PDB file of C-alpha atoms in Angstrom:
ATOM      1  CA  UNK A   1     260.281 -14.559  34.860  1.00  0.00           C
ATOM      2  CA  UNK A   2     262.574 -17.517  34.126  1.00  0.00           C
ATOM      3  CA  UNK A   3     262.526 -19.487  30.880  1.00  0.00           C
ATOM      4  CA  UNK A   4     261.172 -22.481  32.755  1.00  0.00           C
ATOM      5  CA  UNK A   5     258.259 -20.546  34.218  1.00  0.00           C
ATOM      6  CA  UNK A   6     257.422 -19.045  30.796  1.00  0.00           C
ATOM      7  CA  UNK A   7     257.276 -22.538  29.259  1.00  0.00           C
ATOM      8  CA  UNK A   8     255.175 -23.732  32.165  1.00  0.00           C
ATOM      9  CA  UNK A   9     252.848 -20.784  31.719  1.00  0.00           C
ATOM     10  CA  UNK A  10     252.492 -21.521  28.003  1.00  0.00           C
ATOM     11  CA  UNK A  11     251.723 -25.167  28.654  1.00  0.00           C
ATOM     12  CA  UNK A  12     249.253 -24.159  31.323  1.00  0.00           C
ATOM     13  CA  UNK A  13     247.521 -21.790  28.953  1.00  0.00           C
ATOM     14  CA  UNK A  14     247.608 -24.359  26.172  1.00  0.00           C
ATOM     15  CA  UNK A  15     245.864 -26.807  28.458  1.00  0.00           C
ATOM     16  CA  UNK A  16     243.228 -24.338  29.540  1.00  0.00           C
ATOM     17  CA  UNK A  17     242.460 -22.370  26.447  1.00  0.00           C
ATOM     18  CA  UNK A  18     240.597 -23.884  23.539  1.00  0.00           C
ATOM     19  CA  UNK A  19     241.777 -21.146  21.235  1.00  0.00           C
ATOM     20  CA  UNK A  20     238.156 -20.320  20.450  1.00  0.00           C
ATOM     21  CA  UNK A  21     236.406 -17.010  20.718  1.00  0.00           C
ATOM     22  CA  UNK A  22     234.651 -16.974  24.097  1.00  0.00           C
ATOM     23  CA  UNK A  23     231.612 -15.041  22.892  1.00  0.00           C
ATOM     24  CA  UNK A  24     231.093 -17.433  20.015  1.00  0.00           C
ATOM     25  CA  UNK A  25     231.610 -20.471  22.234  1.00  0.00           C
ATOM     26  CA  UNK A  26     229.124 -18.995  24.696  1.00  0.00           C
ATOM     27  CA  UNK A  27     226.535 -18.613  21.938  1.00  0.00           C
ATOM     28  CA  UNK A  28     227.027 -22.215  20.838  1.00  0.00           C
ATOM     29  CA  UNK A  29     226.552 -23.397  24.437  1.00  0.00           C
ATOM     30  CA  UNK A  30     223.400 -21.282  24.668  1.00  0.00           C
ATOM     31  CA  UNK A  31     222.149 -22.859  21.441  1.00  0.00           C
ATOM     32  CA  UNK A  32     222.821 -26.305  22.934  1.00  0.00           C
ATOM     33  CA  UNK A  33     220.552 -25.387  25.843  1.00  0.00           C
ATOM     34  CA  UNK A  34     217.976 -24.204  23.306  1.00  0.00           C
ATOM     35  CA  UNK A  35     218.131 -27.606  21.600  1.00  0.00           C
ATOM     36  CA  UNK A  36     217.144 -29.152  24.926  1.00  0.00           C
ATOM     37  CA  UNK A  37     214.406 -26.555  25.444  1.00  0.00           C
ATOM     38  CA  UNK A  38     212.789 -27.147  22.070  1.00  0.00           C
ATOM     39  CA  UNK A  39     213.569 -30.850  22.338  1.00  0.00           C
ATOM     40  CA  UNK A  40     211.362 -31.089  25.413  1.00  0.00           C
ATOM     41  CA  UNK A  41     208.546 -29.181  23.712  1.00  0.00           C
ATOM     42  CA  UNK A  42     208.795 -31.247  20.502  1.00  0.00           C
ATOM     43  CA  UNK A  43     208.846 -34.507  22.464  1.00  0.00           C
ATOM     44  CA  UNK A  44     205.708 -33.518  24.381  1.00  0.00           C
ATOM     45  CA  UNK A  45     204.003 -32.380  21.154  1.00  0.00           C
ATOM     46  CA  UNK A  46     204.788 -35.713  19.475  1.00  0.00           C
ATOM     47  CA  UNK A  47     203.579 -37.594  22.523  1.00  0.00           C
ATOM     48  CA  UNK A  48     200.236 -35.788  22.530  1.00  0.00           C
ATOM     49  CA  UNK A  49     199.879 -35.914  18.748  1.00  0.00           C
ATOM     50  CA  UNK A  50     200.463 -39.656  18.527  1.00  0.00           C
ATOM     51  CA  UNK A  51     198.624 -40.737  21.658  1.00  0.00           C
ATOM     52  CA  UNK A  52     195.723 -38.283  21.437  1.00  0.00           C
ATOM     53  CA  UNK A  53     194.916 -37.966  17.725  1.00  0.00           C
ATOM     54  CA  UNK A  54     192.864 -34.841  17.120  1.00  0.00           C
ATOM     55  CA  UNK A  55     190.748 -33.784  14.157  1.00  0.00           C
ATOM     56  CA  UNK A  56     192.034 -30.264  14.771  1.00  0.00           C
ATOM     57  CA  UNK A  57     195.285 -31.181  13.029  1.00  0.00           C
ATOM     58  CA  UNK A  58     193.237 -31.127   9.821  1.00  0.00           C
ATOM     59  CA  UNK A  59     192.754 -27.373  10.270  1.00  0.00           C
ATOM     60  CA  UNK A  60     196.456 -26.668   9.696  1.00  0.00           C
ATOM     61  CA  UNK A  61     197.196 -24.973   6.368  1.00  0.00           C
ATOM     62  CA  UNK A  62     200.336 -26.497   4.816  1.00  0.00           C
ATOM     63  CA  UNK A  63     200.390 -24.030   1.909  1.00  0.00           C
ATOM     64  CA  UNK A  64     200.249 -20.949   4.136  1.00  0.00           C
ATOM     65  CA  UNK A  65     202.897 -22.253   6.515  1.00  0.00           C
ATOM     66  CA  UNK A  66     205.006 -23.500   3.595  1.00  0.00           C
ATOM     67  CA  UNK A  67     205.098 -19.909   2.349  1.00  0.00           C
ATOM     68  CA  UNK A  68     206.078 -18.748   5.807  1.00  0.00           C
ATOM     69  CA  UNK A  69     208.836 -21.376   5.889  1.00  0.00           C
ATOM     70  CA  UNK A  70     210.166 -20.004   2.613  1.00  0.00           C
ATOM     71  CA  UNK A  71     210.188 -16.492   4.146  1.00  0.00           C
ATOM     72  CA  UNK A  72     212.287 -17.681   7.090  1.00  0.00           C
ATOM     73  CA  UNK A  73     214.691 -19.596   4.820  1.00  0.00           C
ATOM     74  CA  UNK A  74     215.137 -16.448   2.750  1.00  0.00           C
ATOM     75  CA  UNK A  75     215.913 -14.474   5.906  1.00  0.00           C
ATOM     76  CA  UNK A  76     218.701 -16.942   6.717  1.00  0.00           C
ATOM     77  CA  UNK A  77     220.180 -16.183   3.310  1.00  0.00           C
ATOM     78  CA  UNK A  78     220.033 -12.423   3.922  1.00  0.00           C
ATOM     79  CA  UNK A  79     221.696 -12.889   7.341  1.00  0.00           C
ATOM     80  CA  UNK A  80     224.596 -14.820   5.869  1.00  0.00           C
ATOM     81  CA  UNK A  81     224.934 -12.194   3.138  1.00  0.00           C
ATOM     82  CA  UNK A  82     224.942  -9.508   5.850  1.00  0.00           C
ATOM     83  CA  UNK A  83     227.833 -11.302   7.549  1.00  0.00           C
ATOM     84  CA  UNK A  84     229.723 -11.560   4.260  1.00  0.00           C
ATOM     85  CA  UNK A  85     229.189  -7.829   3.713  1.00  0.00           C
ATOM     86  CA  UNK A  86     230.304  -6.979   7.273  1.00  0.00           C
ATOM     87  CA  UNK A  87     233.500  -8.983   6.853  1.00  0.00           C
ATOM     88  CA  UNK A  88     234.442  -7.108   3.712  1.00  0.00           C
ATOM     89  CA  UNK A  89     233.580  -3.716   5.190  1.00  0.00           C
ATOM     90  CA  UNK A  90     230.621  -3.307   2.811  1.00  0.00           C
ATOM     91  CA  UNK A  91     228.383  -1.195   5.049  1.00  0.00           C
ATOM     92  CA  UNK A  92     225.728  -0.623   2.373  1.00  0.00           C
ATOM     93  CA  UNK A  93     225.395  -4.386   1.803  1.00  0.00           C
ATOM     94  CA  UNK A  94     225.287  -5.007   5.551  1.00  0.00           C
ATOM     95  CA  UNK A  95     222.533  -2.421   6.104  1.00  0.00           C
ATOM     96  CA  UNK A  96     220.516  -3.686   3.115  1.00  0.00           C
ATOM     97  CA  UNK A  97     220.671  -7.320   4.219  1.00  0.00           C
ATOM     98  CA  UNK A  98     219.948  -6.584   7.881  1.00  0.00           C
ATOM     99  CA  UNK A  99     216.950  -4.509   6.807  1.00  0.00           C
ATOM    100  CA  UNK A 100     215.727  -7.346   4.580  1.00  0.00           C
ATOM    101  CA  UNK A 101     216.206  -9.772   7.470  1.00  0.00           C
ATOM    102  CA  UNK A 102     214.102  -7.587   9.765  1.00  0.00           C
ATOM    103  CA  UNK A 103     211.373  -7.257   7.108  1.00  0.00           C
ATOM    104  CA  UNK A 104     211.339 -11.016   6.486  1.00  0.00           C
ATOM    105  CA  UNK A 105     211.281 -11.735  10.228  1.00  0.00           C
ATOM    106  CA  UNK A 106     208.336  -9.369  10.628  1.00  0.00           C
ATOM    107  CA  UNK A 107     206.612 -11.023   7.649  1.00  0.00           C
ATOM    108  CA  UNK A 108     207.071 -14.435   9.268  1.00  0.00           C
ATOM    109  CA  UNK A 109     205.529 -13.171  12.513  1.00  0.00           C
ATOM    110  CA  UNK A 110     202.650 -11.586  10.579  1.00  0.00           C
ATOM    111  CA  UNK A 111     202.055 -14.915   8.808  1.00  0.00           C
ATOM    112  CA  UNK A 112     202.098 -16.747  12.107  1.00  0.00           C
ATOM    113  CA  UNK A 113     199.700 -14.214  13.611  1.00  0.00           C
ATOM    114  CA  UNK A 114     197.344 -14.701  10.650  1.00  0.00           C
ATOM    115  CA  UNK A 115     197.539 -18.478  11.084  1.00  0.00           C
ATOM    116  CA  UNK A 116     196.821 -18.231  14.825  1.00  0.00           C
ATOM    117  CA  UNK A 117     193.838 -15.936  14.198  1.00  0.00           C
ATOM    118  CA  UNK A 118     192.464 -18.304  11.528  1.00  0.00           C
ATOM    119  CA  UNK A 119     192.788 -21.331  13.807  1.00  0.00           C
ATOM    120  CA  UNK A 120     191.161 -19.547  16.724  1.00  0.00           C
ATOM    121  CA  UNK A 121     188.257 -18.512  14.438  1.00  0.00           C
ATOM    122  CA  UNK A 122     187.871 -22.207  13.528  1.00  0.00           C
ATOM    123  CA  UNK A 123     187.636 -23.082  17.210  1.00  0.00           C
ATOM    124  CA  UNK A 124     191.166 -24.351  17.820  1.00  0.00           C
ATOM    125  CA  UNK A 125     192.522 -22.467  20.835  1.00  0.00           C
ATOM    126  CA  UNK A 126     195.247 -23.071  23.434  1.00  0.00           C
ATOM    127  CA  UNK A 127     192.535 -24.449  25.734  1.00  0.00           C
ATOM    128  CA  UNK A 128     190.351 -26.319  23.230  1.00  0.00           C
ATOM    129  CA  UNK A 129     192.314 -29.571  23.350  1.00  0.00           C
ATOM    130  CA  UNK A 130     195.650 -31.132  24.232  1.00  0.00           C
ATOM    131  CA  UNK A 131     196.651 -30.789  20.573  1.00  0.00           C
ATOM    132  CA  UNK A 132     195.761 -27.094  20.540  1.00  0.00           C
ATOM    133  CA  UNK A 133     197.599 -26.496  23.793  1.00  0.00           C
ATOM    134  CA  UNK A 134     200.805 -28.219  22.662  1.00  0.00           C
ATOM    135  CA  UNK A 135     200.580 -26.624  19.188  1.00  0.00           C
ATOM    136  CA  UNK A 136     200.262 -23.052  20.457  1.00  0.00           C
ATOM    137  CA  UNK A 137     202.933 -23.595  23.120  1.00  0.00           C
ATOM    138  CA  UNK A 138     205.466 -24.951  20.622  1.00  0.00           C
ATOM    139  CA  UNK A 139     204.844 -22.527  17.763  1.00  0.00           C
ATOM    140  CA  UNK A 140     204.310 -19.627  20.197  1.00  0.00           C
ATOM    141  CA  UNK A 141     207.709 -20.122  21.806  1.00  0.00           C
ATOM    142  CA  UNK A 142     209.296 -20.314  18.384  1.00  0.00           C
ATOM    143  CA  UNK A 143     207.547 -17.091  17.398  1.00  0.00           C
ATOM    144  CA  UNK A 144     208.874 -15.485  20.567  1.00  0.00           C
ATOM    145  CA  UNK A 145     212.402 -16.480  19.494  1.00  0.00           C
ATOM    146  CA  UNK A 146     211.808 -14.914  16.075  1.00  0.00           C
ATOM    147  CA  UNK A 147     210.624 -11.732  17.808  1.00  0.00           C
ATOM    148  CA  UNK A 148     213.828 -11.620  19.886  1.00  0.00           C
ATOM    149  CA  UNK A 149     215.830 -12.169  16.685  1.00  0.00           C
ATOM    150  CA  UNK A 150     213.902  -9.392  14.953  1.00  0.00           C
ATOM    151  CA  UNK A 151     214.697  -6.932  17.758  1.00  0.00           C
ATOM    152  CA  UNK A 152     218.338  -8.057  17.639  1.00  0.00           C
ATOM    153  CA  UNK A 153     218.416  -7.497  13.860  1.00  0.00           C
ATOM    154  CA  UNK A 154     217.041  -3.979  14.326  1.00  0.00           C
ATOM    155  CA  UNK A 155     219.636  -3.268  17.008  1.00  0.00           C
ATOM    156  CA  UNK A 156     222.397  -4.490  14.675  1.00  0.00           C
ATOM    157  CA  UNK A 157     220.900  -2.401  11.878  1.00  0.00           C
ATOM    158  CA  UNK A 158     221.089   0.723  14.047  1.00  0.00           C
ATOM    159  CA  UNK A 159     224.689  -0.123  14.945  1.00  0.00           C
ATOM    160  CA  UNK A 160     225.566  -0.708  11.280  1.00  0.00           C
ATOM    161  CA  UNK A 161     224.086   2.673  10.332  1.00  0.00           C
ATOM    162  CA  UNK A 162     226.408   4.256  12.910  1.00  0.00           C
ATOM    163  CA  UNK A 163     229.341   2.439  11.303  1.00  0.00           C
ATOM    164  CA  UNK A 164     229.743   0.032  14.224  1.00  0.00           C
ATOM    165  CA  UNK A 165     230.720  -2.935  12.053  1.00  0.00           C
ATOM    166  CA  UNK A 166     233.491  -3.331   9.541  1.00  0.00           C
ATOM    167  CA  UNK A 167     236.456  -5.423   8.500  1.00  0.00           C
ATOM    168  CA  UNK A 168     237.641  -7.280  11.602  1.00  0.00           C
ATOM    169  CA  UNK A 169     234.609  -6.071  13.562  1.00  0.00           C
ATOM    170  CA  UNK A 170     231.933  -8.464  12.369  1.00  0.00           C
ATOM    171  CA  UNK A 171     231.658 -10.689  15.440  1.00  0.00           C
ATOM    172  CA  UNK A 172     228.366  -9.092  16.523  1.00  0.00           C
ATOM    173  CA  UNK A 173     226.785  -9.949  13.159  1.00  0.00           C
ATOM    174  CA  UNK A 174     228.189 -13.486  13.284  1.00  0.00           C
ATOM    175  CA  UNK A 175     226.797 -14.141  16.789  1.00  0.00           C
ATOM    176  CA  UNK A 176     223.404 -12.766  15.742  1.00  0.00           C
ATOM    177  CA  UNK A 177     223.587 -14.948  12.630  1.00  0.00           C
ATOM    178  CA  UNK A 178     224.178 -18.090  14.686  1.00  0.00           C
ATOM    179  CA  UNK A 179     221.046 -17.345  16.713  1.00  0.00           C
ATOM    180  CA  UNK A 180     218.949 -16.554  13.629  1.00  0.00           C
ATOM    181  CA  UNK A 181     220.043 -19.670  11.721  1.00  0.00           C
ATOM    182  CA  UNK A 182     219.320 -21.791  14.776  1.00  0.00           C
ATOM    183  CA  UNK A 183     215.788 -20.372  14.957  1.00  0.00           C
ATOM    184  CA  UNK A 184     215.485 -21.233  11.250  1.00  0.00           C
ATOM    185  CA  UNK A 185     216.654 -24.811  11.891  1.00  0.00           C
ATOM    186  CA  UNK A 186     214.108 -25.182  14.702  1.00  0.00           C
ATOM    187  CA  UNK A 187     211.371 -24.074  12.301  1.00  0.00           C
ATOM    188  CA  UNK A 188     212.541 -26.544   9.655  1.00  0.00           C
ATOM    189  CA  UNK A 189     212.045 -29.316  12.226  1.00  0.00           C
ATOM    190  CA  UNK A 190     208.729 -27.892  13.503  1.00  0.00           C
ATOM    191  CA  UNK A 191     207.339 -27.560   9.975  1.00  0.00           C
ATOM    192  CA  UNK A 192     207.970 -31.254   9.412  1.00  0.00           C
ATOM    193  CA  UNK A 193     206.829 -32.472  12.836  1.00  0.00           C
ATOM    194  CA  UNK A 194     203.676 -30.350  13.052  1.00  0.00           C
ATOM    195  CA  UNK A 195     202.487 -29.866   9.485  1.00  0.00           C
ATOM    196  CA  UNK A 196     203.878 -32.652   7.321  1.00  0.00           C
ATOM    197  CA  UNK A 197     203.885 -35.906   9.297  1.00  0.00           C
TER     198      UNK A 197
ATOM    199  CA  UNK B   1     242.847 -13.637  22.400  1.00  0.00           C
ATOM    200  CA  UNK B   2     244.512 -15.669  19.703  1.00  0.00           C
ATOM    201  CA  UNK B   3     242.371 -17.521  17.191  1.00  0.00           C
ATOM    202  CA  UNK B   4     242.787 -21.249  16.696  1.00  0.00           C
ATOM    203  CA  UNK B   5     243.677 -22.539  13.238  1.00  0.00           C
ATOM    204  CA  UNK B   6     240.216 -24.119  13.078  1.00  0.00           C
ATOM    205  CA  UNK B   7     238.546 -20.715  13.330  1.00  0.00           C
ATOM    206  CA  UNK B   8     239.193 -19.811   9.767  1.00  0.00           C
ATOM    207  CA  UNK B   9     237.621 -16.860   8.081  1.00  0.00           C
ATOM    208  CA  UNK B  10     234.779 -18.072   5.936  1.00  0.00           C
ATOM    209  CA  UNK B  11     234.882 -16.995   2.358  1.00  0.00           C
ATOM    210  CA  UNK B  12     231.859 -15.134   1.015  1.00  0.00           C
ATOM    211  CA  UNK B  13     230.855 -18.088  -1.123  1.00  0.00           C
ATOM    212  CA  UNK B  14     231.490 -20.717   1.581  1.00  0.00           C
ATOM    213  CA  UNK B  15     232.402 -23.676  -0.600  1.00  0.00           C
ATOM    214  CA  UNK B  16     231.458 -24.934  -4.030  1.00  0.00           C
ATOM    215  CA  UNK B  17     227.718 -24.471  -3.605  1.00  0.00           C
ATOM    216  CA  UNK B  18     227.922 -20.877  -2.403  1.00  0.00           C
ATOM    217  CA  UNK B  19     225.308 -19.217  -0.221  1.00  0.00           C
ATOM    218  CA  UNK B  20     222.995 -18.667  -3.210  1.00  0.00           C
ATOM    219  CA  UNK B  21     223.259 -22.304  -4.284  1.00  0.00           C
ATOM    220  CA  UNK B  22     222.416 -23.487  -0.768  1.00  0.00           C
ATOM    221  CA  UNK B  23     219.429 -21.138  -0.682  1.00  0.00           C
ATOM    222  CA  UNK B  24     218.123 -22.435  -4.021  1.00  0.00           C
ATOM    223  CA  UNK B  25     218.522 -26.021  -2.846  1.00  0.00           C
ATOM    224  CA  UNK B  26     216.672 -25.283   0.401  1.00  0.00           C
ATOM    225  CA  UNK B  27     213.899 -23.489  -1.497  1.00  0.00           C
ATOM    226  CA  UNK B  28     213.507 -26.415  -3.908  1.00  0.00           C
ATOM    227  CA  UNK B  29     213.327 -28.981  -1.104  1.00  0.00           C
ATOM    228  CA  UNK B  30     210.783 -26.811   0.749  1.00  0.00           C
ATOM    229  CA  UNK B  31     208.668 -26.524  -2.405  1.00  0.00           C
ATOM    230  CA  UNK B  32     208.842 -30.324  -2.781  1.00  0.00           C
ATOM    231  CA  UNK B  33     207.782 -30.760   0.851  1.00  0.00           C
ATOM    232  CA  UNK B  34     204.832 -28.386   0.504  1.00  0.00           C
ATOM    233  CA  UNK B  35     203.711 -30.058  -2.727  1.00  0.00           C
ATOM    234  CA  UNK B  36     203.960 -33.566  -1.282  1.00  0.00           C
ATOM    235  CA  UNK B  37     202.331 -32.381   1.942  1.00  0.00           C
ATOM    236  CA  UNK B  38     199.420 -30.947  -0.040  1.00  0.00           C
ATOM    237  CA  UNK B  39     198.800 -33.872  -2.396  1.00  0.00           C
ATOM    238  CA  UNK B  40     199.644 -36.487   0.238  1.00  0.00           C
ATOM    239  CA  UNK B  41     201.970 -39.427  -0.113  1.00  0.00           C
ATOM    240  CA  UNK B  42     201.791 -43.010   1.155  1.00  0.00           C
ATOM    241  CA  UNK B  43     201.433 -43.049   4.928  1.00  0.00           C
ATOM    242  CA  UNK B  44     204.030 -45.800   5.319  1.00  0.00           C
ATOM    243  CA  UNK B  45     206.866 -43.749   3.832  1.00  0.00           C
ATOM    244  CA  UNK B  46     205.549 -40.291   4.671  1.00  0.00           C
ATOM    245  CA  UNK B  47     207.138 -39.876   8.105  1.00  0.00           C
ATOM    246  CA  UNK B  48     210.564 -41.227   7.163  1.00  0.00           C
ATOM    247  CA  UNK B  49     210.621 -39.296   3.887  1.00  0.00           C
ATOM    248  CA  UNK B  50     209.777 -35.929   5.426  1.00  0.00           C
ATOM    249  CA  UNK B  51     212.153 -36.489   8.351  1.00  0.00           C
ATOM    250  CA  UNK B  52     215.036 -37.185   5.965  1.00  0.00           C
ATOM    251  CA  UNK B  53     214.251 -34.016   3.983  1.00  0.00           C
ATOM    252  CA  UNK B  54     214.022 -32.032   7.231  1.00  0.00           C
ATOM    253  CA  UNK B  55     217.363 -33.344   8.498  1.00  0.00           C
ATOM    254  CA  UNK B  56     218.926 -32.565   5.119  1.00  0.00           C
ATOM    255  CA  UNK B  57     217.711 -28.953   5.227  1.00  0.00           C
ATOM    256  CA  UNK B  58     218.749 -28.464   8.861  1.00  0.00           C
ATOM    257  CA  UNK B  59     222.154 -29.956   8.073  1.00  0.00           C
ATOM    258  CA  UNK B  60     222.642 -27.629   5.099  1.00  0.00           C
ATOM    259  CA  UNK B  61     221.826 -24.548   7.190  1.00  0.00           C
ATOM    260  CA  UNK B  62     224.159 -25.666   9.984  1.00  0.00           C
ATOM    261  CA  UNK B  63     226.989 -26.665   7.643  1.00  0.00           C
ATOM    262  CA  UNK B  64     226.929 -23.704   5.251  1.00  0.00           C
ATOM    263  CA  UNK B  65     225.163 -20.805   6.961  1.00  0.00           C
ATOM    264  CA  UNK B  66     226.445 -21.520  10.490  1.00  0.00           C
ATOM    265  CA  UNK B  67     229.802 -22.502   8.963  1.00  0.00           C
ATOM    266  CA  UNK B  68     230.118 -25.816  10.788  1.00  0.00           C
ATOM    267  CA  UNK B  69     231.822 -27.198   7.680  1.00  0.00           C
ATOM    268  CA  UNK B  70     234.828 -25.008   8.252  1.00  0.00           C
ATOM    269  CA  UNK B  71     234.649 -23.981  11.912  1.00  0.00           C
ATOM    270  CA  UNK B  72     235.972 -25.805  14.960  1.00  0.00           C
ATOM    271  CA  UNK B  73     234.502 -29.285  15.320  1.00  0.00           C
ATOM    272  CA  UNK B  74     233.820 -28.522  18.958  1.00  0.00           C
ATOM    273  CA  UNK B  75     230.882 -26.327  17.883  1.00  0.00           C
ATOM    274  CA  UNK B  76     229.425 -29.237  15.918  1.00  0.00           C
ATOM    275  CA  UNK B  77     229.775 -31.545  18.926  1.00  0.00           C
ATOM    276  CA  UNK B  78     228.100 -28.935  21.148  1.00  0.00           C
ATOM    277  CA  UNK B  79     225.105 -28.812  18.791  1.00  0.00           C
ATOM    278  CA  UNK B  80     224.902 -32.501  17.932  1.00  0.00           C
ATOM    279  CA  UNK B  81     225.164 -33.910  21.490  1.00  0.00           C
ATOM    280  CA  UNK B  82     221.838 -32.447  22.712  1.00  0.00           C
ATOM    281  CA  UNK B  83     220.291 -33.153  19.296  1.00  0.00           C
ATOM    282  CA  UNK B  84     221.037 -36.852  19.828  1.00  0.00           C
ATOM    283  CA  UNK B  85     219.357 -36.623  23.235  1.00  0.00           C
ATOM    284  CA  UNK B  86     216.400 -34.930  21.534  1.00  0.00           C
ATOM    285  CA  UNK B  87     216.165 -37.828  19.096  1.00  0.00           C
ATOM    286  CA  UNK B  88     216.206 -40.356  21.944  1.00  0.00           C
ATOM    287  CA  UNK B  89     213.538 -38.401  23.865  1.00  0.00           C
ATOM    288  CA  UNK B  90     211.391 -38.162  20.742  1.00  0.00           C
ATOM    289  CA  UNK B  91     211.577 -41.923  20.214  1.00  0.00           C
ATOM    290  CA  UNK B  92     210.627 -42.481  23.859  1.00  0.00           C
ATOM    291  CA  UNK B  93     207.769 -39.989  23.493  1.00  0.00           C
ATOM    292  CA  UNK B  94     206.551 -41.719  20.353  1.00  0.00           C
ATOM    293  CA  UNK B  95     206.119 -45.045  22.162  1.00  0.00           C
ATOM    294  CA  UNK B  96     202.531 -45.229  23.455  1.00  0.00           C
TER     295      UNK B  96
END
């Protein structure tokens, strides 16, 4: 290959490559699509909430869900600590924090299940009103995302126990972390939109 | 594949606040939200106040836990562009 063609090749590559990790970039693009997904659901919820005021909104328990919000925030902290541990090759710290993340994710889902059961007992169901329908759709899809994250955390935990992560091999934990933190951010917004305003 | 200069390794503490500091801040703001949500605040400022707190918390998670403070700005643009669209859609949805 001539010098000229090498330079041309470099320039070509420089123009095409962003110099970013493709897996990580792919996750960010996926999260952008998730913003649009939840954006549509939140917009419809707000539309129904504002244009069809329902007494059922008074059934929502801010204290219970506030506790659940705290659980999810704590899980974000354990995920970021898991990543820090993975990057330094601290397998024990990684396993401990991934396990805590899975427990906290399960606790969040249990809290949400309890809330759903309480609301249904009070007569608020997915078919009782437009508010109920939009509420269960929005929070249900978020819960489904937490469930996916929980399964992912358990998969990473199994991999960590086999010594699959370590210094320079933490990308899998980082990608999982991006997803988990995004799910946390969505809940931060939902908590405000549904329960506080 | 080579890593761009922007894709720096994030230190365990991730800035002055540190992960623990960010967590405490988020927990405090959440406690404030729950308290104000329980006792109730003036309707006129309620929506704006809670939205600002929510955006603050979401921003802290994105900046510190998702490392947007130190990572490539492209990631931030990827996340913020649809979020702006979401905001516009929400405003449209809020108009009766």
